[in-house]
Amino acid sequence: MSTKKFARESAVIMTEMVLPNDTNTLNNLMGGKLMHWMDVVAAIAAQKHSNSIVVTASADNISFQEPIALGNVVTLKAQVTRAFNSSMEVFIEVTAEDIPANKKVMTHRAFFTFVAVNENNKPSRIPELVPETPEEIENFQGALRRRQLRLVLAKRMKPEDAVELKSIFNLD
Ligand SMILES: CC(C)(COP(=O)(O)OP(=O)(O)OC[C@H]1O[C@@H](n2cnc3c(N)ncnc32)[C@H](O)[C@@H]1OP(=O)(O)O)[C@@H](O)C(=O)NCCC(=O)NCCS
């Protein structure tokens, strides 16, 4: 297996249409349905990077500001931002489009973390990720402090060990 892969090699675009079964009583897309689509598109990106089975380890805060209406076309783009040992962070961007009205809005951005696992469900080593574009480099650099924040919140890292995170608050 190659030990390095480009960020762009993991890119995935998924398109869905909001149908009556996907909506709440206000005829807007259910939050849980959107999170399901986000989980699927991000898992595919993580699989493409790792060439492995992956499991969702965490989803960073997702806020719902813009409702997505029945009949809208939802486009979900996902790409791995950084790979660690067995885990990788995936960035997801969601846009909703009312095609007849010619309106398109970016509705959500989120980061999910996936872990590559082997046939015994044990975390397995993944290739290093190489960012190329300015946006990929910015996401790659930010991934380390976001990882530390989520591991501290999950009680998997001591706050005093979150060196990268502390540096943005000038706590040293
Ligand atoms: C995620 C999981 C594989 C981690 O297994 P583990 O035995 O705790 O393994 P480790 O402690 O060695 O952690 C493995 C990696 O997961 C990462 N990780 C674990 N919990 C995490 C969390 N809450 N958020 C982000 N990353 C996490 C670790 O940082 C580590 O990353 P690294 O290898 O890149 O350094 C395990 O907790 C699991 O199987 N969870 C259930 C997954 C699942 O069913 N998902 C569907 C959701 S319902």
Tab-separated table of C-alpha atoms and ligand atoms in Angstrom:
chain	number	residue	atom	x	y	z
A	1	MET	CA	0.000	0.000	0.000
A	2	SER	CA	1.227	3.511	-0.881
A	3	THR	CA	2.142	5.469	2.251
A	4	LYS	CA	1.069	8.849	0.857
A	5	LYS	CA	-2.046	10.002	-0.981
A	6	PHE	CA	-3.219	13.394	-2.192
A	7	ALA	CA	-6.233	15.009	-0.499
A	8	ARG	CA	-7.996	15.312	-3.864
A	9	GLU	CA	-7.939	11.529	-4.312
A	10	SER	CA	-10.537	11.231	-1.538
A	11	ALA	CA	-13.007	13.772	-2.998
A	12	VAL	CA	-16.636	12.640	-3.247
A	13	ILE	CA	-19.746	14.451	-4.484
A	14	MET	CA	-23.181	13.036	-3.650
A	15	THR	CA	-26.477	14.468	-4.898
A	16	GLU	CA	-29.901	13.810	-3.382
A	17	MET	CA	-33.388	15.246	-3.839
A	18	VAL	CA	-35.558	15.981	-0.779
A	19	LEU	CA	-38.622	13.744	-1.107
A	20	PRO	CA	-41.752	13.681	1.111
A	21	ASN	CA	-40.380	10.770	3.204
A	22	ASP	CA	-37.298	12.849	4.104
A	23	THR	CA	-39.194	15.790	5.635
A	24	ASN	CA	-40.600	16.957	8.957
A	25	THR	CA	-44.128	18.323	9.429
A	26	LEU	CA	-43.012	21.715	8.077
A	27	ASN	CA	-42.014	20.089	4.774
A	28	ASN	CA	-38.327	20.681	5.457
A	29	LEU	CA	-35.559	18.085	5.382
A	30	MET	CA	-35.236	16.202	8.712
A	31	GLY	CA	-31.954	16.918	10.499
A	32	GLY	CA	-31.355	13.201	11.033
A	33	LYS	CA	-31.755	12.473	7.319
A	34	LEU	CA	-29.191	15.138	6.451
A	35	MET	CA	-26.772	13.741	9.066
A	36	HIS	CA	-27.235	10.279	7.533
A	37	TRP	CA	-26.281	11.618	4.091
A	38	MET	CA	-23.307	13.470	5.611
A	39	ASP	CA	-22.158	10.287	7.335
A	40	VAL	CA	-22.418	8.294	4.088
A	41	VAL	CA	-20.577	10.800	1.862
A	42	ALA	CA	-17.846	11.292	4.479
A	43	ALA	CA	-17.444	7.533	4.980
A	44	ILE	CA	-16.924	7.097	1.236
A	45	ALA	CA	-14.220	9.808	1.260
A	46	ALA	CA	-12.541	8.093	4.236
A	47	GLN	CA	-12.701	4.727	2.459
A	48	LYS	CA	-11.147	6.240	-0.657
A	49	HIS	CA	-8.245	7.606	1.368
A	50	SER	CA	-7.649	4.507	3.451
A	51	ASN	CA	-8.778	1.724	1.085
A	52	SER	CA	-10.234	0.185	4.198
A	53	ILE	CA	-13.453	-0.388	6.117
A	54	VAL	CA	-14.087	2.706	8.246
A	55	VAL	CA	-16.256	3.509	11.265
A	56	THR	CA	-17.525	6.912	12.376
A	57	ALA	CA	-15.686	7.991	15.526
A	58	SER	CA	-17.170	11.478	15.918
A	59	ALA	CA	-19.118	14.278	14.266
A	60	ASP	CA	-18.252	17.826	15.236
A	61	ASN	CA	-20.999	20.305	16.077
A	62	ILE	CA	-23.560	20.603	13.292
A	63	SER	CA	-25.921	23.558	13.489
A	64	PHE	CA	-29.111	23.941	11.516
A	65	GLN	CA	-29.574	27.538	10.447
A	66	GLU	CA	-31.047	27.193	6.960
A	67	PRO	CA	-33.985	24.821	6.476
A	68	ILE	CA	-33.813	22.742	3.293
A	69	ALA	CA	-37.190	22.525	1.592
A	70	LEU	CA	-39.066	19.631	0.004
A	71	GLY	CA	-38.013	19.342	-3.639
A	72	ASN	CA	-34.591	20.944	-3.128
A	73	VAL	CA	-31.564	19.231	-4.596
A	74	VAL	CA	-28.911	18.669	-1.943
A	75	THR	CA	-25.262	18.357	-2.920
A	76	LEU	CA	-22.803	16.995	-0.373
A	77	LYS	CA	-19.078	17.324	-1.022
A	78	ALA	CA	-16.593	15.488	1.184
A	79	GLN	CA	-12.823	15.261	1.273
A	80	VAL	CA	-10.295	14.036	3.829
A	81	THR	CA	-8.396	16.974	5.374
A	82	ARG	CA	-5.746	15.060	7.322
A	83	ALA	CA	-4.812	11.518	8.207
A	84	PHE	CA	-3.311	10.605	11.580
A	85	ASN	CA	-2.481	7.010	12.619
A	86	SER	CA	-5.716	5.135	12.029
A	87	SER	CA	-8.087	8.113	12.085
A	88	MET	CA	-8.838	10.764	9.512
A	89	GLU	CA	-10.771	14.010	9.560
A	90	VAL	CA	-13.259	14.582	6.730
A	91	PHE	CA	-14.655	17.986	5.741
A	92	ILE	CA	-18.212	18.032	4.415
A	93	GLU	CA	-19.935	20.941	2.705
A	94	VAL	CA	-23.642	20.893	1.924
A	95	THR	CA	-25.498	23.072	-0.560
A	96	ALA	CA	-29.217	23.159	-1.241
A	97	GLU	CA	-30.581	24.182	-4.612
A	98	ASP	CA	-34.071	25.199	-5.671
A	99	ILE	CA	-33.581	24.541	-9.365
A	100	PRO	CA	-36.851	26.064	-10.692
A	101	ALA	CA	-36.177	29.265	-8.681
A	102	ASN	CA	-32.482	29.259	-9.677
A	103	LYS	CA	-31.406	29.601	-6.003
A	104	LYS	CA	-28.443	27.826	-4.437
A	105	VAL	CA	-27.359	28.186	-0.787
A	106	MET	CA	-24.475	26.702	1.194
A	107	THR	CA	-26.285	25.329	4.255
A	108	HIS	CA	-23.806	23.272	6.299
A	109	ARG	CA	-20.127	22.682	6.872
A	110	ALA	CA	-18.921	20.000	9.252
A	111	PHE	CA	-16.003	17.799	10.218
A	112	PHE	CA	-16.422	14.080	10.898
A	113	THR	CA	-13.724	11.677	12.086
A	114	PHE	CA	-13.451	8.114	10.800
A	115	VAL	CA	-11.223	5.275	11.926
A	116	ALA	CA	-9.957	2.605	9.528
A	117	VAL	CA	-10.414	-0.864	10.992
A	118	ASN	CA	-9.152	-4.293	10.002
A	119	GLU	CA	-11.124	-7.534	9.768
A	120	ASN	CA	-10.976	-7.843	13.571
A	121	ASN	CA	-12.422	-4.324	14.022
A	122	LYS	CA	-9.069	-3.068	15.290
A	123	PRO	CA	-7.782	0.353	14.185
A	124	SER	CA	-5.318	-0.003	11.318
A	125	ARG	CA	-2.613	2.234	9.912
A	126	ILE	CA	-3.599	4.547	7.032
A	127	PRO	CA	-1.609	6.452	4.374
A	128	GLU	CA	-0.360	9.957	5.091
A	129	LEU	CA	-2.403	12.720	3.396
A	130	VAL	CA	-0.719	15.331	1.219
A	131	PRO	CA	-2.583	18.644	0.787
A	132	GLU	CA	-1.909	20.697	-2.360
A	133	THR	CA	-4.249	23.696	-2.750
A	134	PRO	CA	-4.289	26.672	-0.301
A	135	GLU	CA	-7.684	25.501	1.065
A	136	GLU	CA	-6.412	21.927	1.536
A	137	ILE	CA	-3.311	23.250	3.319
A	138	GLU	CA	-5.426	25.452	5.629
A	139	ASN	CA	-7.735	22.534	6.470
A	140	PHE	CA	-4.718	20.258	7.006
A	141	GLN	CA	-3.103	22.719	9.428
A	142	GLY	CA	-6.334	23.316	11.392
A	143	ALA	CA	-7.010	19.582	11.686
A	144	LEU	CA	-4.466	19.101	14.458
A	145	ARG	CA	-6.093	21.540	16.889
A	146	ARG	CA	-9.596	20.304	15.990
A	147	ARG	CA	-8.393	16.737	16.727
A	148	GLN	CA	-7.046	17.838	20.096
A	149	LEU	CA	-10.287	19.658	20.957
A	150	ARG	CA	-12.458	16.639	20.147
A	151	LEU	CA	-10.154	14.237	21.990
A	152	VAL	CA	-10.181	16.484	25.063
A	153	LEU	CA	-14.001	16.683	24.917
A	154	ALA	CA	-14.174	12.885	24.533
A	155	LYS	CA	-11.859	12.576	27.585
A	156	ARG	CA	-9.270	10.797	25.435
A	157	MET	CA	-6.640	13.496	25.881
A	158	LYS	CA	-5.654	15.534	28.918
A	159	PRO	CA	-6.201	19.278	28.363
A	160	GLU	CA	-2.579	19.925	29.357
A	161	ASP	CA	-1.408	17.693	26.486
A	162	ALA	CA	-3.403	19.657	23.879
A	163	VAL	CA	-0.400	21.804	22.974
A	164	GLU	CA	-1.619	22.920	19.551
A	165	LEU	CA	-5.028	23.853	20.934
A	166	LYS	CA	-3.605	25.844	23.844
A	167	SER	CA	-1.388	27.836	21.506
A	168	ILE	CA	-4.396	29.470	19.782
A	169	PHE	CA	-5.611	30.769	23.164
A	170	ASN	CA	-2.083	31.862	24.211
A	171	LEU	CA	-2.369	29.700	27.336
A	172	ASP	CA	1.293	28.668	27.500
B	1	LIG	C1	-13.599	4.495	16.976
B	1	LIG	C2	-12.994	3.198	17.574
B	1	LIG	C3	-12.597	2.255	16.427
B	1	LIG	C4	-11.748	3.567	18.367
B	1	LIG	O1	-11.255	2.384	18.884
B	1	LIG	P1	-10.260	2.326	20.169
B	1	LIG	O2	-10.091	0.911	20.527
B	1	LIG	O3	-10.750	3.265	21.195
B	1	LIG	O4	-8.915	2.764	19.518
B	1	LIG	P2	-7.837	3.831	19.911
B	1	LIG	O5	-7.966	4.396	21.276
B	1	LIG	O6	-6.553	3.180	19.531
B	1	LIG	O7	-8.156	5.006	18.878
B	1	LIG	C5	-8.037	4.782	17.496
B	1	LIG	C6	-8.166	6.109	16.812
B	1	LIG	O8	-9.481	6.604	16.997
B	1	LIG	C7	-9.424	7.951	17.398
B	1	LIG	N1	-10.603	8.254	18.185
B	1	LIG	C8	-11.120	7.495	19.155
B	1	LIG	N2	-12.217	8.111	19.669
B	1	LIG	C9	-12.369	9.267	18.991
B	1	LIG	C10	-13.307	10.326	19.049
B	1	LIG	N3	-14.327	10.328	19.914
B	1	LIG	N4	-13.166	11.370	18.199
B	1	LIG	C11	-12.146	11.379	17.302
B	1	LIG	N5	-11.228	10.386	17.193
B	1	LIG	C12	-11.349	9.360	18.034
B	1	LIG	C13	-8.146	8.036	18.205
B	1	LIG	O9	-7.677	9.369	18.327
B	1	LIG	C14	-7.217	7.168	17.379
B	1	LIG	O10	-6.732	7.938	16.286
B	1	LIG	P3	-5.247	7.690	15.670
B	1	LIG	O11	-5.083	6.196	15.510
B	1	LIG	O12	-5.273	8.375	14.353
B	1	LIG	O13	-4.262	8.269	16.622
B	1	LIG	C15	-13.994	2.469	18.526
B	1	LIG	O14	-14.291	3.341	19.597
B	1	LIG	C16	-15.265	2.050	17.832
B	1	LIG	O15	-15.302	1.022	17.180
B	1	LIG	N6	-16.330	2.846	18.012
B	1	LIG	C17	-17.620	2.535	17.400
B	1	LIG	C18	-17.654	3.003	15.960
B	1	LIG	C19	-19.036	2.906	15.394
B	1	LIG	O16	-19.719	1.942	15.590
B	1	LIG	N7	-19.432	3.951	14.679
B	1	LIG	C20	-20.749	4.055	14.176
B	1	LIG	C21	-21.478	5.026	15.020
B	1	LIG	S1	-22.979	4.425	15.678
